[in-house]
Amino acid sequence: RARQMRIAFQGAPGAYSEAAGLRFKPSAEPMPCETFEDVFDAVQNRKATHGIVPIENTIGGTIRQNYDLLLRHELPIVAEVHLPVVHNLVALEGVRLENVKRVYSHPQALAQCERFLRGLKGVEIVANYDTAGSAKMIADGKMTDAAAIASDRAAEVFGLSILETGIQDFAENITRFLVISTEALTQGRADKTTIAFSVPNEPGALFKALSVFTLRDIDMGKLESRPIPGRPWEYLFFADLKAAREDFRCARALIHLAEFAPLVRTLGSYPSWKEPETGGSKAETRNQTANLV
């Protein structure tokens, strides 16, 4: 019998990563971890069946550290999750906006609420390791002159009140998460592949690499470059291909790429995200919707 799905996530209960994990599988047991590295280790050491990490946000851009961790660990991507993110300014019960002298949150959350934060005069903005962790710190420390940017669920978990809701710069604020596991997923057919590759440092090398996909009409959803440690001005590229790894065209393209690329690695082939409303029972859909933040 299949064991209970346990999803490792970075942060405290109430974190957006926890909400994404529960959106992926409402019946899963969430497992909080202090760092992204700890999430990968938990899956590697089989303390968790799956791990979930944010990879990009429609406002803040790429979470680059997680690309590095995907490359360092032999843990395939088995799914993705899109989570609409609503940021709130939360504080202890009775604290008013004019009492706030410091605002704590994760750097990504702070970046996503830049316009709102600029409007707060004489308030110190402090980067912290986690959104929900910032809410917990304010609750535990009974801090009457501070607030955190966190989800409404984090406010509920730690008994805080919401001073302002929806303070992100853009209404369409969505974070894309990747699910990693040593276990293959049975639901959904793969139609997306994430790869890492390097190219020789010579004119036209990247153009040549990308042409292997163009020639076969394979759409590329994302292309990201990362410096190669110890090799100044040389880069690794990460790409999302809108095709399954086993698709004949995609398989041929990757073989073609490997003929001249020093490194080609498939990080995972998985189903692209579908909103929960498109399938599953009404109860499951309600459960998934309830876990949105």
PDB file of C-alpha atoms in Angstrom:
ATOM      1  CA  ARG A   1       0.000   0.000   0.000  1.00  0.00           C
ATOM      2  CA  ALA A   2       1.277   3.486  -0.907  1.00  0.00           C
ATOM      3  CA  ARG A   3       2.513   5.413   2.110  1.00  0.00           C
ATOM      4  CA  GLN A   4       1.049   8.752   3.164  1.00  0.00           C
ATOM      5  CA  MET A   5       2.395  11.621   1.068  1.00  0.00           C
ATOM      6  CA  ARG A   6       4.580  13.888   3.200  1.00  0.00           C
ATOM      7  CA  ILE A   7       5.630  17.158   1.547  1.00  0.00           C
ATOM      8  CA  ALA A   8       8.689  19.008   2.848  1.00  0.00           C
ATOM      9  CA  PHE A   9       8.534  22.798   2.456  1.00  0.00           C
ATOM     10  CA  GLN A  10      10.687  25.731   3.539  1.00  0.00           C
ATOM     11  CA  GLY A  11       9.195  27.882   6.275  1.00  0.00           C
ATOM     12  CA  ALA A  12       6.854  27.794   9.243  1.00  0.00           C
ATOM     13  CA  PRO A  13       3.229  26.544   9.205  1.00  0.00           C
ATOM     14  CA  GLY A  14       1.206  29.103   7.255  1.00  0.00           C
ATOM     15  CA  ALA A  15       3.977  29.683   4.687  1.00  0.00           C
ATOM     16  CA  TYR A  16       3.029  30.062   1.020  1.00  0.00           C
ATOM     17  CA  SER A  17       5.074  26.928   0.247  1.00  0.00           C
ATOM     18  CA  GLU A  18       2.882  24.940   2.653  1.00  0.00           C
ATOM     19  CA  ALA A  19      -0.236  26.268   0.903  1.00  0.00           C
ATOM     20  CA  ALA A  20       1.232  25.250  -2.474  1.00  0.00           C
ATOM     21  CA  GLY A  21       1.940  21.751  -1.143  1.00  0.00           C
ATOM     22  CA  LEU A  22      -1.631  21.397   0.081  1.00  0.00           C
ATOM     23  CA  ARG A  23      -2.930  22.752  -3.211  1.00  0.00           C
ATOM     24  CA  PHE A  24      -0.963  20.009  -4.935  1.00  0.00           C
ATOM     25  CA  LYS A  25      -2.266  17.296  -2.580  1.00  0.00           C
ATOM     26  CA  PRO A  26      -4.846  18.380   0.046  1.00  0.00           C
ATOM     27  CA  SER A  27      -4.495  15.107   1.983  1.00  0.00           C
ATOM     28  CA  ALA A  28      -0.680  15.366   2.264  1.00  0.00           C
ATOM     29  CA  GLU A  29       1.131  15.843   5.556  1.00  0.00           C
ATOM     30  CA  PRO A  30       3.153  19.104   5.422  1.00  0.00           C
ATOM     31  CA  MET A  31       6.696  18.957   6.855  1.00  0.00           C
ATOM     32  CA  PRO A  32       8.270  22.352   7.733  1.00  0.00           C
ATOM     33  CA  CYS A  33      11.995  22.828   7.018  1.00  0.00           C
ATOM     34  CA  GLU A  34      14.287  25.719   7.885  1.00  0.00           C
ATOM     35  CA  THR A  35      16.019  26.086   4.497  1.00  0.00           C
ATOM     36  CA  PHE A  36      15.548  25.064   0.857  1.00  0.00           C
ATOM     37  CA  GLU A  37      18.608  22.823   1.261  1.00  0.00           C
ATOM     38  CA  ASP A  38      16.789  21.053   4.128  1.00  0.00           C
ATOM     39  CA  VAL A  39      13.814  20.397   1.809  1.00  0.00           C
ATOM     40  CA  PHE A  40      16.080  18.593  -0.680  1.00  0.00           C
ATOM     41  CA  ASP A  41      17.820  16.683   2.122  1.00  0.00           C
ATOM     42  CA  ALA A  42      14.471  15.558   3.600  1.00  0.00           C
ATOM     43  CA  VAL A  43      13.467  14.022   0.245  1.00  0.00           C
ATOM     44  CA  GLN A  44      16.939  12.571  -0.373  1.00  0.00           C
ATOM     45  CA  ASN A  45      16.980  10.929   3.068  1.00  0.00           C
ATOM     46  CA  ARG A  46      13.357   9.745   2.663  1.00  0.00           C
ATOM     47  CA  LYS A  47      12.081  11.707   5.653  1.00  0.00           C
ATOM     48  CA  ALA A  48       9.567  13.141   3.176  1.00  0.00           C
ATOM     49  CA  THR A  49       8.068  11.544   0.057  1.00  0.00           C
ATOM     50  CA  HIS A  50       8.050  14.878  -1.793  1.00  0.00           C
ATOM     51  CA  GLY A  51       9.475  18.373  -1.527  1.00  0.00           C
ATOM     52  CA  ILE A  52       8.081  21.642  -2.858  1.00  0.00           C
ATOM     53  CA  VAL A  53      10.138  24.759  -3.649  1.00  0.00           C
ATOM     54  CA  PRO A  54       9.284  28.082  -5.318  1.00  0.00           C
ATOM     55  CA  ILE A  55      11.095  28.636  -8.623  1.00  0.00           C
ATOM     56  CA  GLU A  56       9.655  31.873 -10.004  1.00  0.00           C
ATOM     57  CA  ASN A  57       7.161  34.645  -9.308  1.00  0.00           C
ATOM     58  CA  THR A  58       5.312  36.886 -11.753  1.00  0.00           C
ATOM     59  CA  ILE A  59       6.549  40.011  -9.886  1.00  0.00           C
ATOM     60  CA  GLY A  60       9.797  39.043  -8.132  1.00  0.00           C
ATOM     61  CA  GLY A  61      11.201  36.794 -10.889  1.00  0.00           C
ATOM     62  CA  THR A  62      13.384  33.713 -10.374  1.00  0.00           C
ATOM     63  CA  ILE A  63      14.391  32.101  -7.076  1.00  0.00           C
ATOM     64  CA  ARG A  64      17.856  31.250  -8.366  1.00  0.00           C
ATOM     65  CA  GLN A  65      19.088  29.272  -5.364  1.00  0.00           C
ATOM     66  CA  ASN A  66      16.576  26.533  -6.170  1.00  0.00           C
ATOM     67  CA  TYR A  67      17.959  26.080  -9.696  1.00  0.00           C
ATOM     68  CA  ASP A  68      21.382  25.493  -8.111  1.00  0.00           C
ATOM     69  CA  LEU A  69      19.878  22.941  -5.701  1.00  0.00           C
ATOM     70  CA  LEU A  70      18.065  21.110  -8.525  1.00  0.00           C
ATOM     71  CA  LEU A  71      21.394  20.742 -10.288  1.00  0.00           C
ATOM     72  CA  ARG A  72      23.256  19.630  -7.158  1.00  0.00           C
ATOM     73  CA  HIS A  73      20.756  16.904  -6.211  1.00  0.00           C
ATOM     74  CA  GLU A  74      19.612  13.919  -8.260  1.00  0.00           C
ATOM     75  CA  LEU A  75      15.951  14.551  -7.438  1.00  0.00           C
ATOM     76  CA  PRO A  76      13.682  14.820 -10.470  1.00  0.00           C
ATOM     77  CA  ILE A  77      10.905  17.382 -10.836  1.00  0.00           C
ATOM     78  CA  VAL A  78       7.630  15.412 -10.932  1.00  0.00           C
ATOM     79  CA  ALA A  79       5.039  18.218 -10.944  1.00  0.00           C
ATOM     80  CA  GLU A  80       4.497  21.967 -10.800  1.00  0.00           C
ATOM     81  CA  VAL A  81       1.995  24.078  -8.852  1.00  0.00           C
ATOM     82  CA  HIS A  82       0.831  27.641  -9.518  1.00  0.00           C
ATOM     83  CA  LEU A  83      -0.256  29.540  -6.406  1.00  0.00           C
ATOM     84  CA  PRO A  84      -1.975  32.959  -6.484  1.00  0.00           C
ATOM     85  CA  VAL A  85      -0.284  34.947  -3.707  1.00  0.00           C
ATOM     86  CA  VAL A  86      -2.074  37.592  -1.628  1.00  0.00           C
ATOM     87  CA  HIS A  87       0.226  39.479   0.736  1.00  0.00           C
ATOM     88  CA  ASN A  88      -1.116  41.037   3.935  1.00  0.00           C
ATOM     89  CA  LEU A  89       0.403  43.328   6.537  1.00  0.00           C
ATOM     90  CA  VAL A  90      -0.172  41.516   9.843  1.00  0.00           C
ATOM     91  CA  ALA A  91       0.486  42.542  13.458  1.00  0.00           C
ATOM     92  CA  LEU A  92      -0.530  41.821  17.049  1.00  0.00           C
ATOM     93  CA  GLU A  93      -4.169  42.421  17.965  1.00  0.00           C
ATOM     94  CA  GLY A  94      -4.681  46.121  18.829  1.00  0.00           C
ATOM     95  CA  VAL A  95      -1.573  47.380  16.957  1.00  0.00           C
ATOM     96  CA  ARG A  96      -2.398  50.113  14.435  1.00  0.00           C
ATOM     97  CA  LEU A  97      -0.538  51.061  11.274  1.00  0.00           C
ATOM     98  CA  GLU A  98       0.854  54.251  12.867  1.00  0.00           C
ATOM     99  CA  ASN A  99       2.452  52.139  15.679  1.00  0.00           C
ATOM    100  CA  VAL A 100       4.537  50.122  13.177  1.00  0.00           C
ATOM    101  CA  LYS A 101       8.258  51.004  13.115  1.00  0.00           C
ATOM    102  CA  ARG A 102       9.560  47.832  11.405  1.00  0.00           C
ATOM    103  CA  VAL A 103       8.201  45.445   8.764  1.00  0.00           C
ATOM    104  CA  TYR A 104       9.646  41.924   8.502  1.00  0.00           C
ATOM    105  CA  SER A 105       9.308  39.416   5.667  1.00  0.00           C
ATOM    106  CA  HIS A 106      11.101  37.248   3.126  1.00  0.00           C
ATOM    107  CA  PRO A 107      13.078  39.327   0.550  1.00  0.00           C
ATOM    108  CA  GLN A 108      10.793  38.085  -2.265  1.00  0.00           C
ATOM    109  CA  ALA A 109       7.658  39.215  -0.410  1.00  0.00           C
ATOM    110  CA  LEU A 110       9.248  42.610   0.324  1.00  0.00           C
ATOM    111  CA  ALA A 111      10.118  43.003  -3.375  1.00  0.00           C
ATOM    112  CA  GLN A 112       6.546  42.124  -4.363  1.00  0.00           C
ATOM    113  CA  CYS A 113       5.132  44.853  -2.063  1.00  0.00           C
ATOM    114  CA  GLU A 114       7.666  47.569  -2.859  1.00  0.00           C
ATOM    115  CA  ARG A 115       5.124  50.254  -3.795  1.00  0.00           C
ATOM    116  CA  PHE A 116       3.136  49.824  -0.562  1.00  0.00           C
ATOM    117  CA  LEU A 117       6.302  49.789   1.573  1.00  0.00           C
ATOM    118  CA  ARG A 118       7.605  52.990  -0.067  1.00  0.00           C
ATOM    119  CA  GLY A 119       4.449  54.711   1.180  1.00  0.00           C
ATOM    120  CA  LEU A 120       5.285  53.898   4.831  1.00  0.00           C
ATOM    121  CA  LYS A 121       7.320  56.826   6.148  1.00  0.00           C
ATOM    122  CA  GLY A 122       9.998  56.256   8.797  1.00  0.00           C
ATOM    123  CA  VAL A 123       9.464  52.490   8.810  1.00  0.00           C
ATOM    124  CA  GLU A 124      12.459  50.126   8.675  1.00  0.00           C
ATOM    125  CA  ILE A 125      12.128  47.244   6.207  1.00  0.00           C
ATOM    126  CA  VAL A 126      13.861  44.089   7.488  1.00  0.00           C
ATOM    127  CA  ALA A 127      14.514  40.984   5.363  1.00  0.00           C
ATOM    128  CA  ASN A 128      13.851  37.712   7.171  1.00  0.00           C
ATOM    129  CA  TYR A 129      14.138  34.022   6.210  1.00  0.00           C
ATOM    130  CA  ASP A 130      10.383  33.417   5.816  1.00  0.00           C
ATOM    131  CA  THR A 131       6.958  35.111   5.601  1.00  0.00           C
ATOM    132  CA  ALA A 132       5.195  32.861   8.131  1.00  0.00           C
ATOM    133  CA  GLY A 133       8.363  32.816  10.260  1.00  0.00           C
ATOM    134  CA  SER A 134       8.185  36.622  10.427  1.00  0.00           C
ATOM    135  CA  ALA A 135       4.576  36.401  11.643  1.00  0.00           C
ATOM    136  CA  LYS A 136       5.605  33.804  14.247  1.00  0.00           C
ATOM    137  CA  MET A 137       8.475  36.006  15.455  1.00  0.00           C
ATOM    138  CA  ILE A 138       6.094  38.940  16.036  1.00  0.00           C
ATOM    139  CA  ALA A 139       3.605  36.717  17.879  1.00  0.00           C
ATOM    140  CA  ASP A 140       6.260  34.967  20.014  1.00  0.00           C
ATOM    141  CA  GLY A 141       8.059  38.221  20.834  1.00  0.00           C
ATOM    142  CA  LYS A 142       4.798  40.130  21.448  1.00  0.00           C
ATOM    143  CA  MET A 143       6.244  42.924  19.286  1.00  0.00           C
ATOM    144  CA  THR A 144       3.879  45.910  19.481  1.00  0.00           C
ATOM    145  CA  ASP A 145       5.892  48.148  17.136  1.00  0.00           C
ATOM    146  CA  ALA A 146       6.386  45.690  14.263  1.00  0.00           C
ATOM    147  CA  ALA A 147       4.428  44.021  11.462  1.00  0.00           C
ATOM    148  CA  ALA A 148       5.043  41.222   8.986  1.00  0.00           C
ATOM    149  CA  ILE A 149       4.072  40.580   5.382  1.00  0.00           C
ATOM    150  CA  ALA A 150       2.462  37.142   5.347  1.00  0.00           C
ATOM    151  CA  SER A 151      -0.589  35.142   4.280  1.00  0.00           C
ATOM    152  CA  ASP A 152      -3.988  35.361   5.973  1.00  0.00           C
ATOM    153  CA  ARG A 153      -3.446  31.732   7.026  1.00  0.00           C
ATOM    154  CA  ALA A 154      -0.200  32.674   8.814  1.00  0.00           C
ATOM    155  CA  ALA A 155      -2.104  35.466  10.618  1.00  0.00           C
ATOM    156  CA  GLU A 156      -4.705  32.906  11.701  1.00  0.00           C
ATOM    157  CA  VAL A 157      -2.095  30.322  12.794  1.00  0.00           C
ATOM    158  CA  PHE A 158      -0.227  32.832  14.979  1.00  0.00           C
ATOM    159  CA  GLY A 159      -3.240  34.831  16.230  1.00  0.00           C
ATOM    160  CA  LEU A 160      -2.382  38.087  14.457  1.00  0.00           C
ATOM    161  CA  SER A 161      -4.726  40.674  12.962  1.00  0.00           C
ATOM    162  CA  ILE A 162      -4.591  41.942   9.368  1.00  0.00           C
ATOM    163  CA  LEU A 163      -3.832  45.678   9.110  1.00  0.00           C
ATOM    164  CA  GLU A 164      -3.916  45.812   5.303  1.00  0.00           C
ATOM    165  CA  THR A 165      -4.819  43.116   2.796  1.00  0.00           C
ATOM    166  CA  GLY A 166      -3.667  42.614  -0.810  1.00  0.00           C
ATOM    167  CA  ILE A 167      -0.653  44.932  -0.526  1.00  0.00           C
ATOM    168  CA  GLN A 168       1.323  43.363  -3.404  1.00  0.00           C
ATOM    169  CA  ASP A 169       2.212  45.707  -6.289  1.00  0.00           C
ATOM    170  CA  PHE A 170       0.177  43.775  -8.871  1.00  0.00           C
ATOM    171  CA  ALA A 171      -3.078  41.871  -8.425  1.00  0.00           C
ATOM    172  CA  GLU A 172      -1.849  39.042 -10.681  1.00  0.00           C
ATOM    173  CA  ASN A 173       0.820  37.787  -8.288  1.00  0.00           C
ATOM    174  CA  ILE A 174       1.449  34.084  -8.922  1.00  0.00           C
ATOM    175  CA  THR A 175       4.304  31.915  -7.684  1.00  0.00           C
ATOM    176  CA  ARG A 176       5.268  28.771  -9.556  1.00  0.00           C
ATOM    177  CA  PHE A 177       6.485  25.882  -7.395  1.00  0.00           C
ATOM    178  CA  LEU A 178       8.250  22.672  -8.401  1.00  0.00           C
ATOM    179  CA  VAL A 179       7.570  19.331  -6.726  1.00  0.00           C
ATOM    180  CA  ILE A 180      10.560  16.999  -6.356  1.00  0.00           C
ATOM    181  CA  SER A 181      10.477  13.309  -5.465  1.00  0.00           C
ATOM    182  CA  THR A 182      12.213   9.988  -5.907  1.00  0.00           C
ATOM    183  CA  GLU A 183       8.748   8.515  -6.617  1.00  0.00           C
ATOM    184  CA  ALA A 184       7.160   8.863 -10.045  1.00  0.00           C
ATOM    185  CA  LEU A 185       3.720  10.477 -10.100  1.00  0.00           C
ATOM    186  CA  THR A 186       0.967   8.422 -11.629  1.00  0.00           C
ATOM    187  CA  GLN A 187      -1.564  11.194 -12.290  1.00  0.00           C
ATOM    188  CA  GLY A 188      -1.303  13.400 -15.372  1.00  0.00           C
ATOM    189  CA  ARG A 189       0.685  12.948 -18.564  1.00  0.00           C
ATOM    190  CA  ALA A 190       4.029  14.754 -18.895  1.00  0.00           C
ATOM    191  CA  ASP A 191       3.937  17.648 -21.361  1.00  0.00           C
ATOM    192  CA  LYS A 192       6.746  19.823 -19.970  1.00  0.00           C
ATOM    193  CA  THR A 193      10.478  19.185 -19.506  1.00  0.00           C
ATOM    194  CA  THR A 194      13.057  21.225 -17.579  1.00  0.00           C
ATOM    195  CA  ILE A 195      16.673  20.891 -18.694  1.00  0.00           C
ATOM    196  CA  ALA A 196      20.080  22.358 -17.796  1.00  0.00           C
ATOM    197  CA  PHE A 197      22.802  22.768 -20.410  1.00  0.00           C
ATOM    198  CA  SER A 198      26.053  24.619 -21.015  1.00  0.00           C
ATOM    199  CA  VAL A 199      27.502  25.784 -24.328  1.00  0.00           C
ATOM    200  CA  PRO A 200      31.082  26.391 -25.492  1.00  0.00           C
ATOM    201  CA  ASN A 201      32.263  29.986 -25.008  1.00  0.00           C
ATOM    202  CA  GLU A 202      32.281  30.864 -28.715  1.00  0.00           C
ATOM    203  CA  PRO A 203      30.233  33.061 -31.104  1.00  0.00           C
ATOM    204  CA  GLY A 204      26.792  31.717 -31.966  1.00  0.00           C
ATOM    205  CA  ALA A 205      26.934  28.839 -29.439  1.00  0.00           C
ATOM    206  CA  LEU A 206      23.651  29.738 -27.688  1.00  0.00           C
ATOM    207  CA  PHE A 207      21.912  30.408 -31.023  1.00  0.00           C
ATOM    208  CA  LYS A 208      23.042  26.963 -32.217  1.00  0.00           C
ATOM    209  CA  ALA A 209      21.782  25.345 -28.998  1.00  0.00           C
ATOM    210  CA  LEU A 210      18.345  26.958 -29.231  1.00  0.00           C
ATOM    211  CA  SER A 211      18.029  26.071 -32.908  1.00  0.00           C
ATOM    212  CA  VAL A 212      17.771  22.332 -32.063  1.00  0.00           C
ATOM    213  CA  PHE A 213      14.358  23.134 -30.543  1.00  0.00           C
ATOM    214  CA  THR A 214      13.280  25.658 -33.207  1.00  0.00           C
ATOM    215  CA  LEU A 215      13.978  23.130 -35.975  1.00  0.00           C
ATOM    216  CA  ARG A 216      11.537  20.715 -34.323  1.00  0.00           C
ATOM    217  CA  ASP A 217       8.826  23.268 -33.420  1.00  0.00           C
ATOM    218  CA  ILE A 218       9.363  22.817 -29.671  1.00  0.00           C
ATOM    219  CA  ASP A 219       8.156  25.836 -27.725  1.00  0.00           C
ATOM    220  CA  MET A 220      10.380  27.119 -24.918  1.00  0.00           C
ATOM    221  CA  GLY A 221       8.501  28.526 -21.927  1.00  0.00           C
ATOM    222  CA  LYS A 222      11.513  29.914 -20.044  1.00  0.00           C
ATOM    223  CA  LEU A 223      15.261  30.378 -20.447  1.00  0.00           C
ATOM    224  CA  GLU A 224      17.408  31.301 -17.435  1.00  0.00           C
ATOM    225  CA  SER A 225      21.193  31.698 -17.179  1.00  0.00           C
ATOM    226  CA  ARG A 226      23.307  31.043 -14.054  1.00  0.00           C
ATOM    227  CA  PRO A 227      27.068  31.618 -13.613  1.00  0.00           C
ATOM    228  CA  ILE A 228      29.186  28.450 -13.366  1.00  0.00           C
ATOM    229  CA  PRO A 229      31.090  28.599 -10.028  1.00  0.00           C
ATOM    230  CA  GLY A 230      34.864  28.652 -10.503  1.00  0.00           C
ATOM    231  CA  ARG A 231      34.591  29.484 -14.213  1.00  0.00           C
ATOM    232  CA  PRO A 232      34.228  33.291 -14.524  1.00  0.00           C
ATOM    233  CA  TRP A 233      31.915  34.512 -17.317  1.00  0.00           C
ATOM    234  CA  GLU A 234      30.784  31.025 -18.257  1.00  0.00           C
ATOM    235  CA  TYR A 235      27.125  30.157 -17.846  1.00  0.00           C
ATOM    236  CA  LEU A 236      24.691  27.306 -17.391  1.00  0.00           C
ATOM    237  CA  PHE A 237      21.282  27.641 -18.996  1.00  0.00           C
ATOM    238  CA  PHE A 238      18.019  26.306 -17.609  1.00  0.00           C
ATOM    239  CA  ALA A 239      15.113  25.898 -20.011  1.00  0.00           C
ATOM    240  CA  ASP A 240      11.478  24.803 -19.785  1.00  0.00           C
ATOM    241  CA  LEU A 241      10.426  22.941 -22.922  1.00  0.00           C
ATOM    242  CA  LYS A 242       6.748  22.505 -23.731  1.00  0.00           C
ATOM    243  CA  ALA A 243       7.122  18.844 -24.611  1.00  0.00           C
ATOM    244  CA  ALA A 244       7.529  15.532 -22.786  1.00  0.00           C
ATOM    245  CA  ARG A 245      11.039  14.071 -22.516  1.00  0.00           C
ATOM    246  CA  GLU A 246       9.781  10.878 -24.184  1.00  0.00           C
ATOM    247  CA  ASP A 247       8.232  12.817 -27.078  1.00  0.00           C
ATOM    248  CA  PHE A 248      10.206  11.788 -30.192  1.00  0.00           C
ATOM    249  CA  ARG A 249      10.904  15.417 -31.218  1.00  0.00           C
ATOM    250  CA  CYS A 250      12.131  16.347 -27.738  1.00  0.00           C
ATOM    251  CA  ALA A 251      14.303  13.233 -27.405  1.00  0.00           C
ATOM    252  CA  ARG A 252      15.895  13.937 -30.819  1.00  0.00           C
ATOM    253  CA  ALA A 253      16.479  17.605 -29.918  1.00  0.00           C
ATOM    254  CA  LEU A 254      18.286  16.659 -26.699  1.00  0.00           C
ATOM    255  CA  ILE A 255      20.486  14.127 -28.536  1.00  0.00           C
ATOM    256  CA  HIS A 256      21.292  16.833 -31.105  1.00  0.00           C
ATOM    257  CA  LEU A 257      22.100  19.329 -28.309  1.00  0.00           C
ATOM    258  CA  ALA A 258      24.409  16.815 -26.585  1.00  0.00           C
ATOM    259  CA  GLU A 259      26.523  16.590 -29.771  1.00  0.00           C
ATOM    260  CA  PHE A 260      28.041  20.024 -29.056  1.00  0.00           C
ATOM    261  CA  ALA A 261      26.937  21.042 -25.530  1.00  0.00           C
ATOM    262  CA  PRO A 262      29.487  20.034 -22.825  1.00  0.00           C
ATOM    263  CA  LEU A 263      26.639  19.415 -20.360  1.00  0.00           C
ATOM    264  CA  VAL A 264      23.012  18.421 -20.941  1.00  0.00           C
ATOM    265  CA  ARG A 265      20.860  17.243 -18.062  1.00  0.00           C
ATOM    266  CA  THR A 266      17.128  16.608 -17.790  1.00  0.00           C
ATOM    267  CA  LEU A 267      15.891  17.863 -14.401  1.00  0.00           C
ATOM    268  CA  GLY A 268      12.398  16.432 -14.856  1.00  0.00           C
ATOM    269  CA  SER A 269       9.542  15.785 -17.249  1.00  0.00           C
ATOM    270  CA  TYR A 270       6.112  16.410 -15.740  1.00  0.00           C
ATOM    271  CA  PRO A 271       2.509  17.564 -16.345  1.00  0.00           C
ATOM    272  CA  SER A 272       2.045  21.338 -16.637  1.00  0.00           C
ATOM    273  CA  TRP A 273      -0.212  22.827 -13.950  1.00  0.00           C
ATOM    274  CA  LYS A 274      -3.977  22.618 -14.339  1.00  0.00           C
ATOM    275  CA  GLU A 275      -6.259  24.553 -12.015  1.00  0.00           C
ATOM    276  CA  PRO A 276      -7.964  22.250  -9.431  1.00  0.00           C
ATOM    277  CA  GLU A 277     -11.462  23.199 -10.663  1.00  0.00           C
ATOM    278  CA  THR A 278     -10.848  21.252 -13.877  1.00  0.00           C
ATOM    279  CA  GLY A 279     -10.917  17.892 -12.086  1.00  0.00           C
ATOM    280  CA  GLY A 280     -11.409  16.029  -8.813  1.00  0.00           C
ATOM    281  CA  SER A 281     -14.385  15.891  -6.500  1.00  0.00           C
ATOM    282  CA  LYS A 282     -16.228  18.997  -5.294  1.00  0.00           C
ATOM    283  CA  ALA A 283     -14.994  18.317  -1.767  1.00  0.00           C
ATOM    284  CA  GLU A 284     -11.383  18.126  -2.969  1.00  0.00           C
ATOM    285  CA  THR A 285     -11.795  21.329  -5.003  1.00  0.00           C
ATOM    286  CA  ARG A 286     -13.222  23.100  -1.923  1.00  0.00           C
ATOM    287  CA  ASN A 287     -10.312  21.798   0.145  1.00  0.00           C
ATOM    288  CA  GLN A 288      -7.774  23.033  -2.406  1.00  0.00           C
ATOM    289  CA  THR A 289      -9.470  26.433  -2.647  1.00  0.00           C
ATOM    290  CA  ALA A 290      -9.491  26.732   1.157  1.00  0.00           C
ATOM    291  CA  ASN A 291      -5.724  26.355   1.179  1.00  0.00           C
ATOM    292  CA  LEU A 292      -5.124  29.294  -1.149  1.00  0.00           C
ATOM    293  CA  VAL A 293      -3.519  32.326   0.474  1.00  0.00           C
TER     294      VAL A 293
END
